[in-house]
mmCIF file with all atom_site columns, C-alpha atoms in Angstrom:
data_model
loop_
_atom_site.group_PDB
_atom_site.id
_atom_site.type_symbol
_atom_site.label_atom_id
_atom_site.label_alt_id
_atom_site.label_comp_id
_atom_site.label_asym_id
_atom_site.label_entity_id
_atom_site.label_seq_id
_atom_site.pdbx_PDB_ins_code
_atom_site.Cartn_x
_atom_site.Cartn_y
_atom_site.Cartn_z
_atom_site.occupancy
_atom_site.B_iso_or_equiv
_atom_site.pdbx_formal_charge
_atom_site.auth_seq_id
_atom_site.auth_comp_id
_atom_site.auth_asym_id
_atom_site.auth_atom_id
_atom_site.pdbx_PDB_model_num
ATOM 1   C CA . UNK A 1 1   ? -6.965  -1.110  -25.130 1.00 56.00 ? 1   UNK A CA 1
ATOM 2   C CA . UNK A 1 2   ? -8.628  -1.452  -28.496 1.00 74.00 ? 2   UNK A CA 1
ATOM 3   C CA . UNK A 1 3   ? -9.106  -4.184  -29.998 1.00 93.00 ? 3   UNK A CA 1
ATOM 4   C CA . UNK A 1 4   ? -6.348  -3.267  -33.005 1.00 95.00 ? 4   UNK A CA 1
ATOM 5   C CA . UNK A 1 5   ? -3.784  -2.565  -30.123 1.00 94.00 ? 5   UNK A CA 1
ATOM 6   C CA . UNK A 1 6   ? -4.889  -6.517  -28.764 1.00 95.00 ? 6   UNK A CA 1
ATOM 7   C CA . UNK A 1 7   ? -4.106  -7.533  -32.343 1.00 96.00 ? 7   UNK A CA 1
ATOM 8   C CA . UNK A 1 8   ? -0.927  -5.859  -33.031 1.00 96.00 ? 8   UNK A CA 1
ATOM 9   C CA . UNK A 1 9   ? 0.245   -7.237  -29.372 1.00 96.00 ? 9   UNK A CA 1
ATOM 10  C CA . UNK A 1 10  ? -0.752  -10.650 -30.064 1.00 96.00 ? 10  UNK A CA 1
ATOM 11  C CA . UNK A 1 11  ? 1.021   -10.677 -33.535 1.00 96.00 ? 11  UNK A CA 1
ATOM 12  C CA . UNK A 1 12  ? 4.035   -9.488  -31.590 1.00 96.00 ? 12  UNK A CA 1
ATOM 13  C CA . UNK A 1 13  ? 3.851   -11.737 -29.327 1.00 96.00 ? 13  UNK A CA 1
ATOM 14  C CA . UNK A 1 14  ? 3.943   -14.731 -32.099 1.00 95.00 ? 14  UNK A CA 1
ATOM 15  C CA . UNK A 1 15  ? 6.648   -13.032 -33.679 1.00 94.00 ? 15  UNK A CA 1
ATOM 16  C CA . UNK A 1 16  ? 9.132   -13.078 -30.297 1.00 93.00 ? 16  UNK A CA 1
ATOM 17  C CA . UNK A 1 17  ? 8.386   -16.674 -29.818 1.00 95.00 ? 17  UNK A CA 1
ATOM 18  C CA . UNK A 1 18  ? 10.935  -17.069 -33.160 1.00 93.00 ? 18  UNK A CA 1
ATOM 19  C CA . UNK A 1 19  ? 14.406  -16.520 -32.008 1.00 85.00 ? 19  UNK A CA 1
ATOM 20  C CA . UNK A 1 20  ? 15.809  -15.304 -35.135 1.00 91.00 ? 20  UNK A CA 1
ATOM 21  C CA . UNK A 1 21  ? 14.661  -13.378 -38.208 1.00 91.00 ? 21  UNK A CA 1
ATOM 22  C CA . UNK A 1 22  ? 14.727  -16.405 -40.787 1.00 94.00 ? 22  UNK A CA 1
ATOM 23  C CA . UNK A 1 23  ? 12.318  -18.633 -38.789 1.00 95.00 ? 23  UNK A CA 1
ATOM 24  C CA . UNK A 1 24  ? 10.453  -15.142 -38.228 1.00 94.00 ? 24  UNK A CA 1
ATOM 25  C CA . UNK A 1 25  ? 10.386  -15.107 -42.476 1.00 93.00 ? 25  UNK A CA 1
ATOM 26  C CA . UNK A 1 26  ? 9.484   -18.081 -42.489 1.00 96.00 ? 26  UNK A CA 1
ATOM 27  C CA . UNK A 1 27  ? 6.819   -16.987 -40.171 1.00 96.00 ? 27  UNK A CA 1
ATOM 28  C CA . UNK A 1 28  ? 5.441   -14.764 -42.100 1.00 95.00 ? 28  UNK A CA 1
ATOM 29  C CA . UNK A 1 29  ? 5.114   -16.367 -45.714 1.00 96.00 ? 29  UNK A CA 1
ATOM 30  C CA . UNK A 1 30  ? 3.375   -19.021 -43.477 1.00 97.00 ? 30  UNK A CA 1
ATOM 31  C CA . UNK A 1 31  ? 1.038   -15.919 -42.805 1.00 97.00 ? 31  UNK A CA 1
ATOM 32  C CA . UNK A 1 32  ? 0.824   -15.464 -46.027 1.00 97.00 ? 32  UNK A CA 1
ATOM 33  C CA . UNK A 1 33  ? 0.101   -18.622 -47.506 1.00 97.00 ? 33  UNK A CA 1
ATOM 34  C CA . UNK A 1 34  ? -2.608  -18.850 -44.677 1.00 96.00 ? 34  UNK A CA 1
ATOM 35  C CA . UNK A 1 35  ? -4.814  -16.085 -46.340 1.00 94.00 ? 35  UNK A CA 1
ATOM 36  C CA . UNK A 1 36  ? -8.089  -16.509 -47.697 1.00 92.00 ? 36  UNK A CA 1
ATOM 37  C CA . UNK A 1 37  ? -7.851  -15.826 -51.734 1.00 92.00 ? 37  UNK A CA 1
ATOM 38  C CA . UNK A 1 38  ? -8.494  -12.622 -52.716 1.00 96.00 ? 38  UNK A CA 1
ATOM 39  C CA . UNK A 1 39  ? -11.439 -11.662 -55.110 1.00 95.00 ? 39  UNK A CA 1
ATOM 40  C CA . UNK A 1 40  ? -9.722  -11.716 -59.111 1.00 95.00 ? 40  UNK A CA 1
ATOM 41  C CA . UNK A 1 41  ? -11.854 -8.845  -59.459 1.00 96.00 ? 41  UNK A CA 1
ATOM 42  C CA . UNK A 1 42  ? -9.925  -6.540  -56.778 1.00 97.00 ? 42  UNK A CA 1
ATOM 43  C CA . UNK A 1 43  ? -6.527  -7.706  -58.469 1.00 96.00 ? 43  UNK A CA 1
ATOM 44  C CA . UNK A 1 44  ? -7.070  -4.417  -60.616 1.00 96.00 ? 44  UNK A CA 1
ATOM 45  C CA . UNK A 1 45  ? -4.448  -1.863  -61.195 1.00 94.00 ? 45  UNK A CA 1
ATOM 46  C CA . UNK A 1 46  ? -7.274  0.285   -58.722 1.00 95.00 ? 46  UNK A CA 1
ATOM 47  C CA . UNK A 1 47  ? -6.191  -1.817  -56.142 1.00 96.00 ? 47  UNK A CA 1
ATOM 48  C CA . UNK A 1 48  ? -2.239  -2.067  -56.310 1.00 95.00 ? 48  UNK A CA 1
ATOM 49  C CA . UNK A 1 49  ? -0.542  -0.587  -54.081 1.00 94.00 ? 49  UNK A CA 1
ATOM 50  C CA . UNK A 1 50  ? 2.183   1.892   -55.508 1.00 87.00 ? 50  UNK A CA 1
ATOM 51  C CA . UNK A 1 51  ? 5.269   2.300   -53.806 1.00 79.00 ? 51  UNK A CA 1
ATOM 52  C CA . UNK A 1 52  ? 5.639   -1.762  -53.262 1.00 73.00 ? 52  UNK A CA 1
ATOM 53  C CA . UNK A 1 53  ? 8.332   -3.567  -55.388 1.00 75.00 ? 53  UNK A CA 1
ATOM 54  C CA . UNK A 1 54  ? 6.163   -6.656  -55.980 1.00 89.00 ? 54  UNK A CA 1
ATOM 55  C CA . UNK A 1 55  ? 2.712   -5.994  -56.420 1.00 94.00 ? 55  UNK A CA 1
ATOM 56  C CA . UNK A 1 56  ? -0.011  -5.554  -53.771 1.00 96.00 ? 56  UNK A CA 1
ATOM 57  C CA . UNK A 1 57  ? -3.335  -5.739  -53.691 1.00 97.00 ? 57  UNK A CA 1
ATOM 58  C CA . UNK A 1 58  ? -5.573  -4.326  -51.159 1.00 97.00 ? 58  UNK A CA 1
ATOM 59  C CA . UNK A 1 59  ? -9.749  -3.445  -51.397 1.00 98.00 ? 59  UNK A CA 1
ATOM 60  C CA . UNK A 1 60  ? -11.269 -2.871  -48.410 1.00 98.00 ? 60  UNK A CA 1
ATOM 61  C CA . UNK A 1 61  ? -15.441 -2.806  -47.416 1.00 96.00 ? 61  UNK A CA 1
ATOM 62  C CA . UNK A 1 62  ? -17.572 -1.523  -45.063 1.00 96.00 ? 62  UNK A CA 1
ATOM 63  C CA . UNK A 1 63  ? -20.179 -3.918  -43.853 1.00 94.00 ? 63  UNK A CA 1
ATOM 64  C CA . UNK A 1 64  ? -22.796 -2.813  -40.899 1.00 94.00 ? 64  UNK A CA 1
ATOM 65  C CA . UNK A 1 65  ? -19.995 -0.495  -39.338 1.00 95.00 ? 65  UNK A CA 1
ATOM 66  C CA . UNK A 1 66  ? -17.150 -2.913  -40.023 1.00 97.00 ? 66  UNK A CA 1
ATOM 67  C CA . UNK A 1 67  ? -14.148 -2.552  -42.249 1.00 97.00 ? 67  UNK A CA 1
ATOM 68  C CA . UNK A 1 68  ? -13.036 -5.604  -43.824 1.00 97.00 ? 68  UNK A CA 1
ATOM 69  C CA . UNK A 1 69  ? -9.916  -6.206  -45.738 1.00 97.00 ? 69  UNK A CA 1
ATOM 70  C CA . UNK A 1 70  ? -9.013  -8.605  -48.637 1.00 97.00 ? 70  UNK A CA 1
ATOM 71  C CA . UNK A 1 71  ? -4.860  -8.738  -49.710 1.00 97.00 ? 71  UNK A CA 1
ATOM 72  C CA . UNK A 1 72  ? -2.385  -10.656 -52.230 1.00 97.00 ? 72  UNK A CA 1
ATOM 73  C CA . UNK A 1 73  ? 0.602   -10.315 -53.120 1.00 96.00 ? 73  UNK A CA 1
ATOM 74  C CA . UNK A 1 74  ? 2.988   -11.633 -56.188 1.00 94.00 ? 74  UNK A CA 1
ATOM 75  C CA . UNK A 1 75  ? 5.779   -12.384 -53.418 1.00 94.00 ? 75  UNK A CA 1
ATOM 76  C CA . UNK A 1 76  ? 5.438   -13.750 -50.250 1.00 94.00 ? 76  UNK A CA 1
ATOM 77  C CA . UNK A 1 77  ? 6.903   -11.436 -47.868 1.00 92.00 ? 77  UNK A CA 1
ATOM 78  C CA . UNK A 1 78  ? 4.711   -8.671  -48.475 1.00 93.00 ? 78  UNK A CA 1
ATOM 79  C CA . UNK A 1 79  ? 2.079   -11.426 -48.897 1.00 96.00 ? 79  UNK A CA 1
ATOM 80  C CA . UNK A 1 80  ? 2.658   -12.560 -45.126 1.00 96.00 ? 80  UNK A CA 1
ATOM 81  C CA . UNK A 1 81  ? 2.659   -8.387  -44.445 1.00 95.00 ? 81  UNK A CA 1
ATOM 82  C CA . UNK A 1 82  ? -0.516  -7.890  -45.651 1.00 96.00 ? 82  UNK A CA 1
ATOM 83  C CA . UNK A 1 83  ? -1.576  -10.798 -43.931 1.00 97.00 ? 83  UNK A CA 1
ATOM 84  C CA . UNK A 1 84  ? -0.771  -9.644  -40.636 1.00 97.00 ? 84  UNK A CA 1
ATOM 85  C CA . UNK A 1 85  ? -2.606  -5.971  -41.484 1.00 97.00 ? 85  UNK A CA 1
ATOM 86  C CA . UNK A 1 86  ? -5.523  -7.516  -43.078 1.00 97.00 ? 86  UNK A CA 1
ATOM 87  C CA . UNK A 1 87  ? -5.769  -9.678  -39.533 1.00 96.00 ? 87  UNK A CA 1
ATOM 88  C CA . UNK A 1 88  ? -5.132  -6.582  -37.444 1.00 97.00 ? 88  UNK A CA 1
ATOM 89  C CA . UNK A 1 89  ? -7.776  -4.191  -39.043 1.00 98.00 ? 89  UNK A CA 1
ATOM 90  C CA . UNK A 1 90  ? -10.859 -6.433  -40.569 1.00 97.00 ? 90  UNK A CA 1
ATOM 91  C CA . UNK A 1 91  ? -13.861 -6.070  -38.180 1.00 97.00 ? 91  UNK A CA 1
ATOM 92  C CA . UNK A 1 92  ? -12.685 -2.364  -37.266 1.00 97.00 ? 92  UNK A CA 1
ATOM 93  C CA . UNK A 1 93  ? -14.835 0.814   -37.027 1.00 97.00 ? 93  UNK A CA 1
ATOM 94  C CA . UNK A 1 94  ? -14.095 3.233   -39.246 1.00 97.00 ? 94  UNK A CA 1
ATOM 95  C CA . UNK A 1 95  ? -12.692 5.532   -36.693 1.00 96.00 ? 95  UNK A CA 1
ATOM 96  C CA . UNK A 1 96  ? -11.044 2.995   -35.108 1.00 97.00 ? 96  UNK A CA 1
ATOM 97  C CA . UNK A 1 97  ? -8.845  2.437   -38.181 1.00 97.00 ? 97  UNK A CA 1
ATOM 98  C CA . UNK A 1 98  ? -8.213  6.106   -38.963 1.00 96.00 ? 98  UNK A CA 1
ATOM 99  C CA . UNK A 1 99  ? -6.839  6.591   -35.238 1.00 95.00 ? 99  UNK A CA 1
ATOM 100 C CA . UNK A 1 100 ? -4.921  3.684   -34.896 1.00 95.00 ? 100 UNK A CA 1
ATOM 101 C CA . UNK A 1 101 ? -1.958  3.506   -32.860 1.00 90.00 ? 101 UNK A CA 1
ATOM 102 C CA . UNK A 1 102 ? 0.647   1.617   -34.795 1.00 90.00 ? 102 UNK A CA 1
ATOM 103 C CA . UNK A 1 103 ? 2.700   0.857   -32.397 1.00 91.00 ? 103 UNK A CA 1
ATOM 104 C CA . UNK A 1 104 ? 3.040   -3.284  -32.604 1.00 94.00 ? 104 UNK A CA 1
ATOM 105 C CA . UNK A 1 105 ? 4.612   -2.630  -36.043 1.00 92.00 ? 105 UNK A CA 1
ATOM 106 C CA . UNK A 1 106 ? 7.552   -0.742  -35.290 1.00 91.00 ? 106 UNK A CA 1
ATOM 107 C CA . UNK A 1 107 ? 8.025   -3.914  -32.214 1.00 93.00 ? 107 UNK A CA 1
ATOM 108 C CA . UNK A 1 108 ? 7.652   -6.226  -34.982 1.00 92.00 ? 108 UNK A CA 1
ATOM 109 C CA . UNK A 1 109 ? 10.973  -5.068  -36.070 1.00 88.00 ? 109 UNK A CA 1
ATOM 110 C CA . UNK A 1 110 ? 10.509  -5.165  -39.486 1.00 85.00 ? 110 UNK A CA 1
ATOM 111 C CA . UNK A 1 111 ? 11.386  -2.225  -41.106 1.00 81.00 ? 111 UNK A CA 1
ATOM 112 C CA . UNK A 1 112 ? 14.879  -2.629  -39.545 1.00 84.00 ? 112 UNK A CA 1
ATOM 113 C CA . UNK A 1 113 ? 14.586  -5.793  -41.253 1.00 86.00 ? 113 UNK A CA 1
ATOM 114 C CA . UNK A 1 114 ? 13.074  -5.208  -44.660 1.00 85.00 ? 114 UNK A CA 1
ATOM 115 C CA . UNK A 1 115 ? 15.028  -3.999  -47.584 1.00 83.00 ? 115 UNK A CA 1
ATOM 116 C CA . UNK A 1 116 ? 14.493  -0.276  -48.020 1.00 83.00 ? 116 UNK A CA 1
ATOM 117 C CA . UNK A 1 117 ? 11.851  -0.680  -50.986 1.00 82.00 ? 117 UNK A CA 1
ATOM 118 C CA . UNK A 1 118 ? 9.901   -3.599  -48.972 1.00 84.00 ? 118 UNK A CA 1
ATOM 119 C CA . UNK A 1 119 ? 9.807   -0.628  -45.912 1.00 87.00 ? 119 UNK A CA 1
ATOM 120 C CA . UNK A 1 120 ? 8.151   1.710   -47.856 1.00 88.00 ? 120 UNK A CA 1
ATOM 121 C CA . UNK A 1 121 ? 5.662   -0.857  -49.051 1.00 88.00 ? 121 UNK A CA 1
ATOM 122 C CA . UNK A 1 122 ? 4.670   -1.933  -45.655 1.00 91.00 ? 122 UNK A CA 1
ATOM 123 C CA . UNK A 1 123 ? 4.091   2.005   -45.170 1.00 92.00 ? 123 UNK A CA 1
ATOM 124 C CA . UNK A 1 124 ? 2.421   2.258   -48.508 1.00 93.00 ? 124 UNK A CA 1
ATOM 125 C CA . UNK A 1 125 ? -0.101  -0.037  -46.976 1.00 95.00 ? 125 UNK A CA 1
ATOM 126 C CA . UNK A 1 126 ? -0.426  0.666   -43.721 1.00 95.00 ? 126 UNK A CA 1
ATOM 127 C CA . UNK A 1 127 ? -1.429  4.904   -45.516 1.00 95.00 ? 127 UNK A CA 1
ATOM 128 C CA . UNK A 1 128 ? -4.174  2.929   -47.427 1.00 96.00 ? 128 UNK A CA 1
ATOM 129 C CA . UNK A 1 129 ? -5.316  0.964   -44.962 1.00 97.00 ? 129 UNK A CA 1
ATOM 130 C CA . UNK A 1 130 ? -5.687  4.339   -42.702 1.00 97.00 ? 130 UNK A CA 1
ATOM 131 C CA . UNK A 1 131 ? -6.885  5.927   -45.768 1.00 96.00 ? 131 UNK A CA 1
ATOM 132 C CA . UNK A 1 132 ? -9.970  3.354   -46.105 1.00 97.00 ? 132 UNK A CA 1
ATOM 133 C CA . UNK A 1 133 ? -10.871 4.091   -42.718 1.00 97.00 ? 133 UNK A CA 1
ATOM 134 C CA . UNK A 1 134 ? -10.700 7.752   -43.033 1.00 96.00 ? 134 UNK A CA 1
ATOM 135 C CA . UNK A 1 135 ? -12.782 7.241   -46.557 1.00 96.00 ? 135 UNK A CA 1
ATOM 136 C CA . UNK A 1 136 ? -15.304 5.442   -44.848 1.00 96.00 ? 136 UNK A CA 1
ATOM 137 C CA . UNK A 1 137 ? -15.843 7.452   -41.867 1.00 95.00 ? 137 UNK A CA 1
ATOM 138 C CA . UNK A 1 138 ? -16.566 10.316  -43.880 1.00 94.00 ? 138 UNK A CA 1
ATOM 139 C CA . UNK A 1 139 ? -18.922 8.129   -45.729 1.00 91.00 ? 139 UNK A CA 1
ATOM 140 C CA . UNK A 1 140 ? -20.957 7.640   -42.505 1.00 88.00 ? 140 UNK A CA 1
ATOM 141 C CA . UNK A 1 141 ? -20.947 10.571  -41.627 1.00 86.00 ? 141 UNK A CA 1
ATOM 142 C CA . UNK A 1 142 ? -22.735 11.991  -44.730 1.00 84.00 ? 142 UNK A CA 1
ATOM 143 C CA . UNK A 1 143 ? -24.852 9.127   -44.050 1.00 74.00 ? 143 UNK A CA 1
ATOM 144 C CA . UNK A 1 144 ? -23.861 7.286   -47.512 1.00 60.00 ? 144 UNK A CA 1
#
């Protein structure tokens, strides 16, 4: 099992400790609040995720072969979702991010409990994370 799958499974396990969705939403909000602040330099249009109902910024950088993500949002639930994704994908190799199995997202049940626009935002965040993985992998393969 990859590290991404392990971290995803940990999140699913944490979510399953809560019986109802109000408790899960509160947990999600707490995760967002606990995320380190994002550098204001990355809160620009360039890093804004399109397709989100609220504003969500996502930035990544490659350091020593591993990708680190930072994110922020002006809304509590999307910020919590971003916190989950940052936790799962940070510290991973680009090729693992690009090829990651995202089964843990379905196991969380988020798509069934988010509004359609929030669900689209979740998919847009995942797409952007995967894209970072592909781009950084290509950069490494070129020796850049």
